[in-house]
XYZ file of C-alpha atoms in Angstrom:
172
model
C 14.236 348.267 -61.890
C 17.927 349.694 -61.217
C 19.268 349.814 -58.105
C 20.529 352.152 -56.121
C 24.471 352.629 -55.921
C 26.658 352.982 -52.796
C 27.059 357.036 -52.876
C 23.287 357.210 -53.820
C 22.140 354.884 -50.579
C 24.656 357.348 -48.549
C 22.482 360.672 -49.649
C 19.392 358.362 -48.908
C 20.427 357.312 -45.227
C 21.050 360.922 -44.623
C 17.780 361.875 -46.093
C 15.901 359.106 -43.935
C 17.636 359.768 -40.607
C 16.630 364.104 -41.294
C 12.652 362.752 -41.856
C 12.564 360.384 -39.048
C 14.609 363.026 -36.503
C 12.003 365.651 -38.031
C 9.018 363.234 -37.285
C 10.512 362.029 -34.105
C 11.388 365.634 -32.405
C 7.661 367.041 -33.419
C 6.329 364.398 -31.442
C 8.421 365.085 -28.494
C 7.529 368.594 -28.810
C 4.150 368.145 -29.224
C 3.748 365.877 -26.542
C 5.798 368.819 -24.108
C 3.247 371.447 -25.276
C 0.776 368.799 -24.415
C 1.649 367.575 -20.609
C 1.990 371.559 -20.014
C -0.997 372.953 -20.783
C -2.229 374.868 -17.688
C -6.350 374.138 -18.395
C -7.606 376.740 -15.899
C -6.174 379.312 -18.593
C -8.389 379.497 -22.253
C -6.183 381.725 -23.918
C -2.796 379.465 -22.964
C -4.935 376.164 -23.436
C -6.329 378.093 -27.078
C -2.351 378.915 -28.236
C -0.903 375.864 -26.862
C -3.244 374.055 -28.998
C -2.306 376.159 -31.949
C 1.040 375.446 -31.711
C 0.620 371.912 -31.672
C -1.050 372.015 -34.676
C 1.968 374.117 -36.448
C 3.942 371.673 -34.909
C 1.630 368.544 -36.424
C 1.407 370.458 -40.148
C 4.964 371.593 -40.756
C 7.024 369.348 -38.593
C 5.932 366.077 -37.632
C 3.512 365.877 -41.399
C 6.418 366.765 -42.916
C 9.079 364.222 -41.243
C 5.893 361.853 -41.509
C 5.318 361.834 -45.222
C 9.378 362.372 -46.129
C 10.067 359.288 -44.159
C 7.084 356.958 -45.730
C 8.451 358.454 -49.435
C 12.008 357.486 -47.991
C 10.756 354.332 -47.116
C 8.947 353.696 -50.866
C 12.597 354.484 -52.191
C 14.128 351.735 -50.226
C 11.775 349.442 -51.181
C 11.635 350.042 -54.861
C 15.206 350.758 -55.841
C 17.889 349.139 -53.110
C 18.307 345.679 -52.279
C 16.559 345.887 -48.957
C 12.742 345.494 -50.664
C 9.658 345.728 -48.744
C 9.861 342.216 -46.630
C 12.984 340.467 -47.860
C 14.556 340.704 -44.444
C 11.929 340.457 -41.960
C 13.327 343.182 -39.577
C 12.760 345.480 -42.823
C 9.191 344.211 -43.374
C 8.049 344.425 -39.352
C 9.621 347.993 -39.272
C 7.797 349.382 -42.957
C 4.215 347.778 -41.199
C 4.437 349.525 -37.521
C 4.990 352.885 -39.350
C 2.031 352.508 -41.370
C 0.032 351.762 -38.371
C 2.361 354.274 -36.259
C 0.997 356.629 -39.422
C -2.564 355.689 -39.180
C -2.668 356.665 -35.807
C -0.963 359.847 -36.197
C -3.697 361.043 -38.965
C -6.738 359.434 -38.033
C -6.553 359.114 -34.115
C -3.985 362.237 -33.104
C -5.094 364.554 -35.726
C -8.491 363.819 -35.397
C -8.837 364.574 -31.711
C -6.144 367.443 -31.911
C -8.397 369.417 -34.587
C -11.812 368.081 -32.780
C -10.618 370.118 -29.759
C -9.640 372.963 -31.358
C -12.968 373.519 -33.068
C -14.472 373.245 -29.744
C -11.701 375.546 -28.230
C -12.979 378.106 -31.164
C -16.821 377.786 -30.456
C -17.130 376.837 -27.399
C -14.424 379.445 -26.091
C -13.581 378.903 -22.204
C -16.567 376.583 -21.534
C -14.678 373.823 -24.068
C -12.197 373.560 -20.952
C -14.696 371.584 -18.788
C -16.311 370.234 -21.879
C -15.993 366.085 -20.882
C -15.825 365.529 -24.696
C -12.740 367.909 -24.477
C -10.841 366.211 -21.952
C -11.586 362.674 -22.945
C -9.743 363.795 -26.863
C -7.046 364.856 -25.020
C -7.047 362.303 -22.672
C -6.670 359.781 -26.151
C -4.451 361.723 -27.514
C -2.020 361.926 -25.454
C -2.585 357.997 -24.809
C -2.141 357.556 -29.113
C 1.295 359.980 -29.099
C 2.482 357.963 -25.880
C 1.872 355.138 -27.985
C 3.467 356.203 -31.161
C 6.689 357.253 -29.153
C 6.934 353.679 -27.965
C 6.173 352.524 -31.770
C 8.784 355.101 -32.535
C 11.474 353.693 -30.016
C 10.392 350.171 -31.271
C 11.722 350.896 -34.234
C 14.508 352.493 -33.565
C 15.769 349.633 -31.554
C 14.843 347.410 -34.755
C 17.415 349.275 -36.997
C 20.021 348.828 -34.583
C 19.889 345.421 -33.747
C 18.400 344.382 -37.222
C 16.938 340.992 -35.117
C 15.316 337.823 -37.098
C 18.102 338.226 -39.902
C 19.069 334.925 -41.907
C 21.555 333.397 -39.966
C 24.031 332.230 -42.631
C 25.943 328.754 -42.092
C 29.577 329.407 -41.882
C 31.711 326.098 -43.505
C 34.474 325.256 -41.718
C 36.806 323.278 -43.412
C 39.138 321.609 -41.374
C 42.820 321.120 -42.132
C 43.453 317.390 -42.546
């Protein structure tokens, strides 16, 4: 497969750092909406959950999916692969799970309590089923922040790279 060029991997590094501040920011927001939400009140608990849900569909799914399509790029067509460099293979597998979480734990209880919100109206408030999935999700985004950080901490420092032997020749 050809590879990538210099000016191309520029456009791409731009491209990934948009996604993962997209992804990263809808988190943060949605987790601000989420440590505000003044219970006592169904019609601020009712919009606070809808905007966390716009949030979830046209921020953080978007910054999400970009990122994982980013990430497909850079494996397929530059030089870093998949799990050549170990820091690049430890990185690609927490966002997957960081990803599974985000759909099938986050999402899940997000929508879960909005369809009680919807049918249950103000009684959903004191619902125990509706404060335990908020309870987990807010446990699951607190955990994909830290996966989040993780990672970002793993780009930086780029640890577990092949140390290469330097040959000094001496003078004699």
């Amino acid at each position: 497969m050809k590879k990538l060029g210099p000016k191309s991997m520029k456009y791409l590094k731009m491209i990934h750092v948009l996604l993962v501040v997209l992804f990263f920011g809808g988190i943060l927001s949605s987790l601000s909406i989420n440590l505000t939400i003044d219970f006592s009140t169904y019609d601020e608990t009712l919009l606070a959950y809808k905007n966390i849900i716009i949030i979830s569909d046209q921020i953080i799914r978007f910054g999400a999916v970009g990122t994982l399509l980013i990430g497909f790029v850079y494996g397929f067509f530059t030089n870093w692969g998949f799990f050549k460099h170990r820091w690049v293979g430890v990185k690609f597998v927490l966002y997957m799970v960081q990803t599974i979480v985000g759909i099938f734990i986050v999402d899940h209880l997000m929508m879960a309590n909005m369809n009680l919100l919807e049918t249950q109206k103000e009684m959903a408030l004191t619902n125990p089923v509706f404060i335990q999935n908020h309870e987990w999700r807010l446990y699951a985004v607190y955990f994909q922040i830290a996966v989040t950080v993780f990672i970002f901490i793993i780009s930086y420092l780029k640890p577990w790279k092949k140390k290469t032997n330097v040959n000094i020749k001496s003078a004699a």
